[in-house]
mmCIF file of C-alpha atoms in Angstrom:
data_model
loop_
_atom_site.group_PDB
_atom_site.id
_atom_site.type_symbol
_atom_site.label_atom_id
_atom_site.label_comp_id
_atom_site.label_asym_id
_atom_site.label_seq_id
_atom_site.Cartn_x
_atom_site.Cartn_y
_atom_site.Cartn_z
ATOM 1 C CA UNK A 1 28.812 -108.170 -23.704
ATOM 2 C CA UNK A 2 31.142 -107.241 -20.897
ATOM 3 C CA UNK A 3 33.120 -104.330 -22.330
ATOM 4 C CA UNK A 4 34.609 -103.565 -18.960
ATOM 5 C CA UNK A 5 37.007 -106.466 -19.142
ATOM 6 C CA UNK A 6 40.615 -105.343 -18.699
ATOM 7 C CA UNK A 7 41.828 -106.916 -21.951
ATOM 8 C CA UNK A 8 39.451 -104.754 -23.971
ATOM 9 C CA UNK A 9 41.360 -101.584 -23.014
ATOM 10 C CA UNK A 10 44.571 -101.451 -25.005
ATOM 11 C CA UNK A 11 47.870 -100.092 -23.771
ATOM 12 C CA UNK A 12 49.683 -100.689 -27.074
ATOM 13 C CA UNK A 13 49.959 -97.945 -29.701
ATOM 14 C CA UNK A 14 51.949 -97.474 -32.859
ATOM 15 C CA UNK A 15 54.696 -94.893 -32.755
ATOM 16 C CA UNK A 16 53.561 -91.236 -32.765
ATOM 17 C CA UNK A 17 54.936 -90.668 -36.258
ATOM 18 C CA UNK A 18 52.214 -92.874 -37.730
ATOM 19 C CA UNK A 19 51.682 -90.798 -40.883
ATOM 20 C CA UNK A 20 55.383 -90.946 -41.655
ATOM 21 C CA UNK A 21 55.470 -94.681 -41.015
ATOM 22 C CA UNK A 22 52.530 -95.126 -43.356
ATOM 23 C CA UNK A 23 53.860 -93.056 -46.228
ATOM 24 C CA UNK A 24 57.475 -94.181 -46.236
ATOM 25 C CA UNK A 25 56.949 -97.983 -46.253
ATOM 26 C CA UNK A 26 54.306 -97.801 -48.982
ATOM 27 C CA UNK A 27 56.652 -95.693 -51.111
ATOM 28 C CA UNK A 28 59.409 -98.249 -50.614
ATOM 29 C CA UNK A 29 56.988 -101.106 -51.218
ATOM 30 C CA UNK A 30 55.736 -99.771 -54.547
ATOM 31 C CA UNK A 31 58.911 -98.261 -55.958
ATOM 32 C CA UNK A 32 61.646 -100.286 -54.305
ATOM 33 C CA UNK A 33 60.478 -103.854 -54.288
ATOM 34 C CA UNK A 34 58.647 -103.780 -57.623
ATOM 35 C CA UNK A 35 61.138 -101.588 -59.494
ATOM 36 C CA UNK A 36 62.364 -104.519 -61.548
ATOM 37 C CA UNK A 37 58.915 -105.818 -62.360
ATOM 38 C CA UNK A 38 58.114 -106.135 -66.065
ATOM 39 C CA UNK A 39 54.389 -105.840 -65.494
ATOM 40 C CA UNK A 40 52.888 -104.015 -62.535
ATOM 41 C CA UNK A 41 49.434 -105.327 -63.307
ATOM 42 C CA UNK A 42 49.407 -109.113 -63.553
ATOM 43 C CA UNK A 43 51.252 -112.383 -63.928
ATOM 44 C CA UNK A 44 51.548 -113.331 -67.586
ATOM 45 C CA UNK A 45 49.263 -116.390 -67.932
ATOM 46 C CA UNK A 46 51.302 -117.657 -70.890
ATOM 47 C CA UNK A 47 54.394 -118.206 -68.795
ATOM 48 C CA UNK A 48 55.078 -121.332 -66.831
ATOM 49 C CA UNK A 49 54.965 -120.841 -63.078
ATOM 50 C CA UNK A 50 58.687 -121.546 -62.864
ATOM 51 C CA UNK A 51 59.365 -118.588 -65.216
ATOM 52 C CA UNK A 52 58.046 -115.939 -62.823
ATOM 53 C CA UNK A 53 60.459 -114.109 -60.567
ATOM 54 C CA UNK A 54 60.345 -115.998 -57.294
ATOM 55 C CA UNK A 55 61.355 -114.385 -54.000
ATOM 56 C CA UNK A 56 61.146 -115.756 -50.485
ATOM 57 C CA UNK A 57 61.441 -114.488 -46.928
ATOM 58 C CA UNK A 58 62.211 -116.564 -43.846
ATOM 59 C CA UNK A 59 63.815 -116.264 -40.445
ATOM 60 C CA UNK A 60 66.954 -114.590 -41.785
ATOM 61 C CA UNK A 61 64.872 -111.867 -43.430
ATOM 62 C CA UNK A 62 62.900 -111.128 -40.259
ATOM 63 C CA UNK A 63 59.916 -113.453 -40.137
ATOM 64 C CA UNK A 64 59.348 -114.760 -36.605
ATOM 65 C CA UNK A 65 58.406 -118.213 -37.888
ATOM 66 C CA UNK A 66 58.307 -119.950 -41.280
ATOM 67 C CA UNK A 67 54.690 -121.158 -41.406
ATOM 68 C CA UNK A 68 52.447 -118.405 -42.776
ATOM 69 C CA UNK A 69 48.779 -119.195 -42.148
ATOM 70 C CA UNK A 70 47.127 -116.109 -43.613
ATOM 71 C CA UNK A 71 47.940 -113.039 -45.764
ATOM 72 C CA UNK A 72 46.051 -109.797 -46.362
ATOM 73 C CA UNK A 73 46.983 -106.508 -48.006
ATOM 74 C CA UNK A 74 45.165 -103.631 -46.313
ATOM 75 C CA UNK A 75 43.997 -100.346 -47.813
ATOM 76 C CA UNK A 76 47.088 -98.643 -46.413
ATOM 77 C CA UNK A 77 49.240 -100.858 -48.626
ATOM 78 C CA UNK A 78 50.853 -102.954 -45.905
ATOM 79 C CA UNK A 79 51.012 -106.712 -46.223
ATOM 80 C CA UNK A 80 49.862 -108.419 -43.022
ATOM 81 C CA UNK A 81 50.671 -112.045 -42.333
ATOM 82 C CA UNK A 82 49.712 -114.394 -39.554
ATOM 83 C CA UNK A 83 52.277 -116.924 -38.392
ATOM 84 C CA UNK A 84 52.605 -119.466 -35.605
ATOM 85 C CA UNK A 85 54.651 -116.919 -33.660
ATOM 86 C CA UNK A 86 52.812 -113.668 -34.092
ATOM 87 C CA UNK A 87 51.174 -111.104 -36.340
ATOM 88 C CA UNK A 88 53.520 -109.494 -38.870
ATOM 89 C CA UNK A 89 53.301 -106.242 -40.835
ATOM 90 C CA UNK A 90 55.495 -106.045 -43.935
ATOM 91 C CA UNK A 91 56.255 -102.859 -45.901
ATOM 92 C CA UNK A 92 58.293 -104.587 -48.603
ATOM 93 C CA UNK A 93 61.564 -104.091 -46.741
ATOM 94 C CA UNK A 94 61.034 -104.561 -43.027
ATOM 95 C CA UNK A 95 58.949 -106.903 -40.880
ATOM 96 C CA UNK A 96 57.288 -105.559 -37.730
ATOM 97 C CA UNK A 97 56.177 -108.272 -35.313
ATOM 98 C CA UNK A 98 53.260 -108.072 -32.886
ATOM 99 C CA UNK A 99 53.125 -110.843 -30.288
ATOM 100 C CA UNK A 100 52.609 -111.503 -26.598
ATOM 101 C CA UNK A 101 55.793 -109.616 -25.765
ATOM 102 C CA UNK A 102 54.586 -106.232 -27.049
ATOM 103 C CA UNK A 103 50.780 -106.559 -27.238
ATOM 104 C CA UNK A 104 49.110 -106.982 -23.865
ATOM 105 C CA UNK A 105 45.831 -108.210 -25.400
ATOM 106 C CA UNK A 106 47.459 -111.033 -27.359
ATOM 107 C CA UNK A 107 47.384 -114.181 -25.243
ATOM 108 C CA UNK A 108 48.503 -116.584 -27.992
ATOM 109 C CA UNK A 109 50.984 -116.042 -30.829
ATOM 110 C CA UNK A 110 49.330 -118.452 -33.245
ATOM 111 C CA UNK A 111 47.461 -116.331 -35.806
ATOM 112 C CA UNK A 112 44.959 -118.302 -37.891
ATOM 113 C CA UNK A 113 43.144 -115.695 -39.995
ATOM 114 C CA UNK A 114 43.174 -111.986 -40.906
ATOM 115 C CA UNK A 115 40.376 -109.944 -42.477
ATOM 116 C CA UNK A 116 40.161 -106.208 -43.142
ATOM 117 C CA UNK A 117 36.638 -104.972 -42.636
ATOM 118 C CA UNK A 118 34.979 -101.611 -42.981
ATOM 119 C CA UNK A 119 36.325 -98.489 -41.275
ATOM 120 C CA UNK A 120 39.839 -99.993 -41.528
ATOM 121 C CA UNK A 121 39.166 -102.594 -38.851
ATOM 122 C CA UNK A 122 41.689 -105.404 -39.034
ATOM 123 C CA UNK A 123 40.132 -108.534 -37.554
ATOM 124 C CA UNK A 124 42.588 -111.148 -36.331
ATOM 125 C CA UNK A 125 41.614 -114.688 -35.423
ATOM 126 C CA UNK A 126 43.987 -116.414 -33.022
ATOM 127 C CA UNK A 127 44.218 -119.699 -31.182
ATOM 128 C CA UNK A 128 43.025 -117.884 -28.056
ATOM 129 C CA UNK A 129 40.335 -115.441 -29.128
ATOM 130 C CA UNK A 130 39.447 -112.672 -31.573
ATOM 131 C CA UNK A 131 41.350 -109.405 -31.864
ATOM 132 C CA UNK A 132 40.640 -106.107 -33.589
ATOM 133 C CA UNK A 133 43.234 -103.540 -34.631
ATOM 134 C CA UNK A 134 41.856 -100.064 -35.264
ATOM 135 C CA UNK A 135 43.643 -96.705 -35.171
ATOM 136 C CA UNK A 136 46.746 -98.351 -33.765
ATOM 137 C CA UNK A 137 44.878 -99.915 -30.853
ATOM 138 C CA UNK A 138 44.276 -103.615 -30.184
ATOM 139 C CA UNK A 139 41.068 -104.931 -28.596
ATOM 140 C CA UNK A 140 40.441 -108.532 -27.536
ATOM 141 C CA UNK A 141 37.303 -110.687 -27.438
ATOM 142 C CA UNK A 142 37.165 -114.111 -25.817
ATOM 143 C CA UNK A 143 34.608 -116.514 -24.387
ATOM 144 C CA UNK A 144 34.389 -114.195 -21.381
ATOM 145 C CA UNK A 145 32.916 -111.575 -23.728
ATOM 146 C CA UNK A 146 30.427 -113.928 -25.366
ATOM 147 C CA UNK A 147 32.403 -115.857 -27.998
ATOM 148 C CA UNK A 148 31.395 -119.505 -28.131
ATOM 149 C CA UNK A 149 35.024 -120.661 -28.459
ATOM 150 C CA UNK A 150 38.466 -119.058 -28.430
ATOM 151 C CA UNK A 151 39.877 -120.986 -31.411
ATOM 152 C CA UNK A 152 39.071 -118.691 -34.353
ATOM 153 C CA UNK A 153 39.401 -120.298 -37.786
ATOM 154 C CA UNK A 154 37.770 -117.606 -39.936
ATOM 155 C CA UNK A 155 36.543 -114.007 -39.730
ATOM 156 C CA UNK A 156 34.481 -112.074 -42.275
ATOM 157 C CA UNK A 157 32.737 -108.691 -42.145
ATOM 158 C CA UNK A 158 29.749 -108.683 -44.487
ATOM 159 C CA UNK A 159 28.250 -105.874 -46.555
ATOM 160 C CA UNK A 160 25.877 -104.954 -43.710
ATOM 161 C CA UNK A 161 28.686 -104.502 -41.189
ATOM 162 C CA UNK A 162 28.104 -107.746 -39.321
ATOM 163 C CA UNK A 163 31.256 -109.602 -38.307
ATOM 164 C CA UNK A 164 31.032 -113.382 -38.658
ATOM 165 C CA UNK A 165 33.412 -115.535 -36.655
ATOM 166 C CA UNK A 166 34.005 -119.201 -37.402
ATOM 167 C CA UNK A 167 35.170 -121.091 -34.345
ATOM 168 C CA UNK A 168 35.926 -124.616 -33.218
ATOM 169 C CA UNK A 169 32.479 -124.802 -31.644
ATOM 170 C CA UNK A 170 30.032 -122.808 -33.742
ATOM 171 C CA UNK A 171 29.420 -119.656 -35.778
ATOM 172 C CA UNK A 172 29.236 -116.286 -34.028
ATOM 173 C CA UNK A 173 27.877 -113.022 -35.390
ATOM 174 C CA UNK A 174 29.083 -109.790 -33.792
ATOM 175 C CA UNK A 175 26.755 -106.834 -34.217
ATOM 176 C CA UNK A 176 26.490 -103.788 -31.964
ATOM 177 C CA UNK A 177 28.829 -105.375 -29.382
ATOM 178 C CA UNK A 178 26.622 -108.450 -29.060
ATOM 179 C CA UNK A 179 27.434 -112.027 -30.066
ATOM 180 C CA UNK A 180 24.754 -114.191 -31.679
ATOM 181 C CA UNK A 181 25.400 -117.938 -31.879
ATOM 182 C CA UNK A 182 24.558 -120.396 -34.665
ATOM 183 C CA UNK A 183 25.257 -124.105 -34.196
ATOM 184 C CA UNK A 184 23.884 -127.436 -35.343
ATOM 185 C CA UNK A 185 20.813 -126.684 -33.233
ATOM 186 C CA UNK A 186 20.000 -123.834 -35.641
ATOM 187 C CA UNK A 187 20.655 -125.973 -38.724
ATOM 188 C CA UNK A 188 24.401 -125.558 -39.264
ATOM 189 C CA UNK A 189 25.833 -128.782 -40.693
ATOM 190 C CA UNK A 190 28.762 -128.887 -38.241
ATOM 191 C CA UNK A 191 30.078 -126.693 -35.427
ATOM 192 C CA UNK A 192 33.674 -126.531 -36.706
ATOM 193 C CA UNK A 193 33.579 -123.520 -39.053
ATOM 194 C CA UNK A 194 36.689 -123.080 -41.230
ATOM 195 C CA UNK A 195 35.486 -120.787 -44.044
ATOM 196 C CA UNK A 196 33.129 -117.792 -44.337
ATOM 197 C CA UNK A 197 32.363 -115.970 -47.592
ATOM 198 C CA UNK A 198 29.684 -113.539 -48.774
ATOM 199 C CA UNK A 199 28.762 -113.693 -52.457
ATOM 200 C CA UNK A 200 27.720 -110.769 -54.646
ATOM 201 C CA UNK A 201 24.051 -111.457 -53.909
ATOM 202 C CA UNK A 202 24.608 -111.090 -50.180
ATOM 203 C CA UNK A 203 24.316 -114.772 -49.350
ATOM 204 C CA UNK A 204 26.662 -116.120 -46.712
ATOM 205 C CA UNK A 205 28.557 -119.342 -47.404
ATOM 206 C CA UNK A 206 29.923 -121.248 -44.435
ATOM 207 C CA UNK A 207 32.346 -124.132 -44.889
ATOM 208 C CA UNK A 208 32.415 -126.615 -42.021
ATOM 209 C CA UNK A 209 34.001 -129.968 -41.297
ATOM 210 C CA UNK A 210 30.806 -131.631 -42.506
ATOM 211 C CA UNK A 211 29.321 -129.723 -45.409
ATOM 212 C CA UNK A 212 28.911 -126.394 -47.183
ATOM 213 C CA UNK A 213 26.168 -124.135 -45.828
ATOM 214 C CA UNK A 214 24.357 -121.296 -47.576
ATOM 215 C CA UNK A 215 22.773 -118.896 -45.105
ATOM 216 C CA UNK A 216 19.879 -116.657 -46.116
ATOM 217 C CA UNK A 217 17.488 -114.916 -43.716
ATOM 218 C CA UNK A 218 18.951 -116.871 -40.810
ATOM 219 C CA UNK A 219 18.290 -120.281 -42.384
ATOM 220 C CA UNK A 220 20.786 -122.792 -43.721
ATOM 221 C CA UNK A 221 20.809 -124.772 -46.970
ATOM 222 C CA UNK A 222 23.385 -127.576 -46.743
ATOM 223 C CA UNK A 223 25.420 -129.176 -49.549
ATOM 224 C CA UNK A 224 27.139 -132.509 -48.980
ATOM 225 C CA UNK A 225 28.492 -135.446 -50.984
ATOM 226 C CA UNK A 226 24.927 -136.527 -51.667
ATOM 227 C CA UNK A 227 24.474 -133.239 -53.534
ATOM 228 C CA UNK A 228 27.601 -133.762 -55.627
ATOM 229 C CA UNK A 229 30.404 -132.480 -53.390
ATOM 230 C CA UNK A 230 33.574 -134.554 -53.619
ATOM 231 C CA UNK A 231 34.194 -134.314 -49.869
ATOM 232 C CA UNK A 232 32.283 -132.946 -46.883
ATOM 233 C CA UNK A 233 35.195 -131.170 -45.182
ATOM 234 C CA UNK A 234 35.270 -127.671 -46.683
ATOM 235 C CA UNK A 235 38.582 -125.806 -46.564
ATOM 236 C CA UNK A 236 38.192 -122.948 -49.087
ATOM 237 C CA UNK A 237 35.430 -121.010 -50.873
ATOM 238 C CA UNK A 238 36.018 -118.413 -53.603
ATOM 239 C CA UNK A 239 33.584 -116.652 -55.945
ATOM 240 C CA UNK A 240 34.627 -116.398 -59.593
ATOM 241 C CA UNK A 241 34.073 -113.393 -61.848
ATOM 242 C CA UNK A 242 31.114 -115.202 -63.372
ATOM 243 C CA UNK A 243 29.458 -115.596 -59.974
ATOM 244 C CA UNK A 244 30.100 -119.317 -59.588
ATOM 245 C CA UNK A 245 31.652 -120.689 -56.413
ATOM 246 C CA UNK A 246 34.884 -122.649 -56.299
ATOM 247 C CA UNK A 247 34.827 -124.940 -53.291
ATOM 248 C CA UNK A 248 38.023 -126.520 -52.001
ATOM 249 C CA UNK A 249 37.818 -129.626 -49.845
ATOM 250 C CA UNK A 250 40.126 -131.475 -47.499
ATOM 251 C CA UNK A 251 40.985 -134.541 -49.579
ATOM 252 C CA UNK A 252 38.342 -134.304 -52.284
ATOM 253 C CA UNK A 253 39.912 -131.694 -54.512
ATOM 254 C CA UNK A 254 38.083 -128.816 -56.141
ATOM 255 C CA UNK A 255 34.362 -128.377 -56.829
ATOM 256 C CA UNK A 256 32.388 -125.863 -58.871
ATOM 257 C CA UNK A 257 28.995 -124.728 -57.625
ATOM 258 C CA UNK A 258 26.966 -123.012 -60.330
ATOM 259 C CA UNK A 259 23.316 -121.994 -60.229
ATOM 260 C CA UNK A 260 22.850 -123.869 -56.988
ATOM 261 C CA UNK A 261 24.270 -127.163 -58.279
ATOM 262 C CA UNK A 262 27.653 -128.871 -58.140
ATOM 263 C CA UNK A 263 28.814 -128.770 -61.756
ATOM 264 C CA UNK A 264 31.668 -130.846 -63.246
ATOM 265 C CA UNK A 265 34.420 -128.862 -64.965
ATOM 266 C CA UNK A 266 36.946 -130.121 -67.566
ATOM 267 C CA UNK A 267 40.009 -130.181 -65.311
ATOM 268 C CA UNK A 268 38.261 -131.666 -62.282
ATOM 269 C CA UNK A 269 40.160 -134.966 -62.430
ATOM 270 C CA UNK A 270 43.470 -133.131 -62.119
ATOM 271 C CA UNK A 271 42.524 -132.202 -58.547
ATOM 272 C CA UNK A 272 41.402 -135.628 -57.406
ATOM 273 C CA UNK A 273 42.472 -136.240 -53.823
ATOM 274 C CA UNK A 274 43.912 -132.744 -53.372
ATOM 275 C CA UNK A 275 43.714 -131.119 -49.955
ATOM 276 C CA UNK A 276 42.829 -127.628 -51.141
ATOM 277 C CA UNK A 277 43.650 -125.031 -48.494
ATOM 278 C CA UNK A 278 43.300 -121.687 -50.280
ATOM 279 C CA UNK A 279 41.987 -120.188 -53.531
ATOM 280 C CA UNK A 280 42.335 -116.882 -55.369
ATOM 281 C CA UNK A 281 41.458 -115.744 -58.887
ATOM 282 C CA UNK A 282 43.844 -113.159 -60.328
ATOM 283 C CA UNK A 283 42.940 -110.266 -62.595
ATOM 284 C CA UNK A 284 43.729 -112.326 -65.702
ATOM 285 C CA UNK A 285 41.199 -114.986 -64.681
ATOM 286 C CA UNK A 286 43.776 -117.552 -63.576
ATOM 287 C CA UNK A 287 42.574 -119.593 -60.623
ATOM 288 C CA UNK A 288 45.395 -120.260 -58.163
ATOM 289 C CA UNK A 289 45.002 -123.262 -55.894
ATOM 290 C CA UNK A 290 47.114 -123.809 -52.804
ATOM 291 C CA UNK A 291 47.217 -127.418 -51.647
ATOM 292 C CA UNK A 292 48.639 -129.290 -48.703
ATOM 293 C CA UNK A 293 51.287 -131.685 -49.987
ATOM 294 C CA UNK A 294 50.886 -131.081 -53.732
ATOM 295 C CA UNK A 295 52.178 -127.553 -54.055
ATOM 296 C CA UNK A 296 50.760 -124.567 -55.922
ATOM 297 C CA UNK A 297 48.519 -125.039 -58.950
ATOM 298 C CA UNK A 298 47.260 -122.647 -61.609
ATOM 299 C CA UNK A 299 44.224 -123.287 -63.791
ATOM 300 C CA UNK A 300 43.737 -121.248 -66.967
ATOM 301 C CA UNK A 301 41.272 -122.151 -69.739
ATOM 302 C CA UNK A 302 41.089 -125.697 -68.393
ATOM 303 C CA UNK A 303 44.868 -126.158 -68.388
ATOM 304 C CA UNK A 304 46.461 -126.957 -65.041
ATOM 305 C CA UNK A 305 50.095 -126.258 -64.131
ATOM 306 C CA UNK A 306 51.759 -127.041 -60.824
ATOM 307 C CA UNK A 307 54.984 -126.443 -58.926
ATOM 308 C CA UNK A 308 56.130 -128.443 -55.933
ATOM 309 C CA UNK A 309 59.300 -129.034 -53.955
ATOM 310 C CA UNK A 310 60.713 -130.811 -57.034
ATOM 311 C CA UNK A 311 60.823 -127.433 -58.796
ATOM 312 C CA UNK A 312 62.336 -125.746 -55.757
ATOM 313 C CA UNK A 313 58.984 -124.504 -54.491
ATOM 314 C CA UNK A 314 56.873 -125.271 -51.424
ATOM 315 C CA UNK A 315 54.785 -128.410 -51.116
ATOM 316 C CA UNK A 316 52.233 -127.109 -48.639
ATOM 317 C CA UNK A 317 50.458 -123.802 -49.299
ATOM 318 C CA UNK A 318 48.309 -122.237 -46.584
ATOM 319 C CA UNK A 319 47.354 -118.808 -47.956
ATOM 320 C CA UNK A 320 47.279 -116.794 -51.180
ATOM 321 C CA UNK A 321 46.873 -113.078 -51.817
ATOM 322 C CA UNK A 322 47.050 -111.053 -55.041
ATOM 323 C CA UNK A 323 48.291 -107.538 -54.279
ATOM 324 C CA UNK A 324 47.314 -104.318 -56.012
ATOM 325 C CA UNK A 325 50.159 -104.671 -58.508
ATOM 326 C CA UNK A 326 49.101 -108.163 -59.594
ATOM 327 C CA UNK A 327 51.834 -110.042 -57.768
ATOM 328 C CA UNK A 328 50.951 -113.268 -55.990
ATOM 329 C CA UNK A 329 51.891 -113.662 -52.336
ATOM 330 C CA UNK A 330 52.040 -117.167 -50.939
ATOM 331 C CA UNK A 331 52.044 -118.300 -47.357
ATOM 332 C CA UNK A 332 53.611 -121.721 -47.001
ATOM 333 C CA UNK A 333 54.029 -124.330 -44.324
ATOM 334 C CA UNK A 334 57.664 -124.480 -43.257
ATOM 335 C CA UNK A 335 59.201 -122.353 -46.028
ATOM 336 C CA UNK A 336 58.046 -118.847 -45.129
ATOM 337 C CA UNK A 337 56.576 -116.084 -47.265
ATOM 338 C CA UNK A 338 56.886 -116.352 -51.038
ATOM 339 C CA UNK A 339 56.103 -113.996 -53.921
ATOM 340 C CA UNK A 340 55.655 -114.538 -57.649
ATOM 341 C CA UNK A 341 55.941 -111.589 -60.015
ATOM 342 C CA UNK A 342 56.679 -110.929 -63.655
ATOM 343 C CA UNK A 343 60.172 -109.889 -64.669
ATOM 344 C CA UNK A 344 61.874 -108.240 -67.631
ATOM 345 C CA UNK A 345 63.666 -111.467 -68.491
ATOM 346 C CA UNK A 346 61.952 -114.803 -69.091
ATOM 347 C CA UNK A 347 64.109 -117.783 -68.154
ATOM 348 C CA UNK A 348 64.126 -121.138 -69.929
ATOM 349 C CA UNK A 349 65.876 -124.027 -68.211
ATOM 350 C CA UNK A 350 65.491 -127.728 -67.576
ATOM 351 C CA UNK A 351 62.358 -126.815 -65.614
ATOM 352 C CA UNK A 352 60.805 -125.717 -68.910
ATOM 353 C CA UNK A 353 62.070 -128.732 -70.864
ATOM 354 C CA UNK A 354 65.611 -127.886 -71.976
ATOM 355 C CA UNK A 355 67.968 -130.852 -72.029
ATOM 356 C CA UNK A 356 70.575 -128.931 -70.026
ATOM 357 C CA UNK A 357 71.153 -125.583 -68.335
ATOM 358 C CA UNK A 358 74.578 -124.897 -69.880
ATOM 359 C CA UNK A 359 73.848 -123.026 -73.131
ATOM 360 C CA UNK A 360 76.678 -122.603 -75.639
ATOM 361 C CA UNK A 361 74.832 -121.352 -78.729
ATOM 362 C CA UNK A 362 71.429 -120.090 -79.926
ATOM 363 C CA UNK A 363 70.249 -119.766 -83.551
ATOM 364 C CA UNK A 364 66.898 -118.685 -85.046
ATOM 365 C CA UNK A 365 66.091 -120.193 -88.450
ATOM 366 C CA UNK A 366 63.834 -118.883 -91.242
ATOM 367 C CA UNK A 367 60.794 -120.550 -89.687
ATOM 368 C CA UNK A 368 61.407 -118.635 -86.430
ATOM 369 C CA UNK A 369 62.437 -121.758 -84.585
ATOM 370 C CA UNK A 370 65.128 -121.442 -81.955
ATOM 371 C CA UNK A 371 67.928 -123.994 -81.957
ATOM 372 C CA UNK A 372 69.736 -124.220 -78.622
ATOM 373 C CA UNK A 373 73.055 -125.956 -78.231
ATOM 374 C CA UNK A 374 73.780 -127.172 -74.714
ATOM 375 C CA UNK A 375 76.970 -128.203 -73.018
ATOM 376 C CA UNK A 376 76.937 -131.983 -73.133
ATOM 377 C CA UNK A 377 73.132 -132.395 -73.193
ATOM 378 C CA UNK A 378 72.416 -132.239 -76.899
ATOM 379 C CA UNK A 379 70.539 -129.935 -79.270
ATOM 380 C CA UNK A 380 67.117 -128.462 -78.496
ATOM 381 C CA UNK A 381 64.577 -126.897 -80.817
ATOM 382 C CA UNK A 382 61.928 -124.477 -79.565
ATOM 383 C CA UNK A 383 59.111 -123.557 -81.923
ATOM 384 C CA UNK A 384 56.298 -121.066 -81.401
#
């Protein structure tokens, strides 16, 4: 690989007071933003999604653009997001933007994916090549350095230190400054690679526009609709605590791959036709599903709940990230960065089934039922 290319040598550095910048924002992030949180460890699975504390950030709060493609919390505690107009670092209070104006190596502001690898490497996939941020220094890799394509859809560093790059035109592996290429000629089901995931057994799963691929010892095993998949365009892969794989598709909903076979699950019909874009399982075992056009969904013990624009939420979800405190960060299309967290007060409103939001009286009877008198909308009874 040509490491003498000018773009490889960075001229951009963080400010000299890096240690101070690291310590202060994390302190603010943990103690300032989450001070009012009821639970610093998870989202109560018994609450409805609309009952969590919901915060949002957009242009007025400092985001450069309101479509958030990817989110990652790094070991330092920062939240990194990729937008259509640059890479953003968030400390809970302030957004710091990295784009073509202040990073010489960045030739396109559209950030498609972020992945923190070993040795605190932050890998950044853009619409015009791969970037690495390490020790405050950016490096760039493009087709001139051996990449097969400059449109980077996914990046993943595996347990052996190999960096896998999913592009518009094949799968690259970066090891020891050398790119190795895998395409349909080597058995890959399709050259458009959107998803890369390594399971706990060290197998690599590659989601393409035409099938799910399992890679072991350099060989591919392909799963398609003929093997039980609901759709061949793979848009998300996530490994559950039990070791099964949740597979999101572009128009075919959600699939469960268990013991090498596509296995039906009780709530499968509730995802029929969904364009699943992102998946994450929280520490309580809730599976969160971000869809394009049908909002955010949560599956717990086979029960599925959803919020969309009708409930004042976002319809199109592009990325999900559970932070260290158990809060859920959501990257949306067109409505910015969102966060769900538990609060000290649980709200009940028309979103939860009340006849009206104007409450005049509340009474608990001997059977521990709550009777709620509303202003002009009748009497409600809430039983445990």
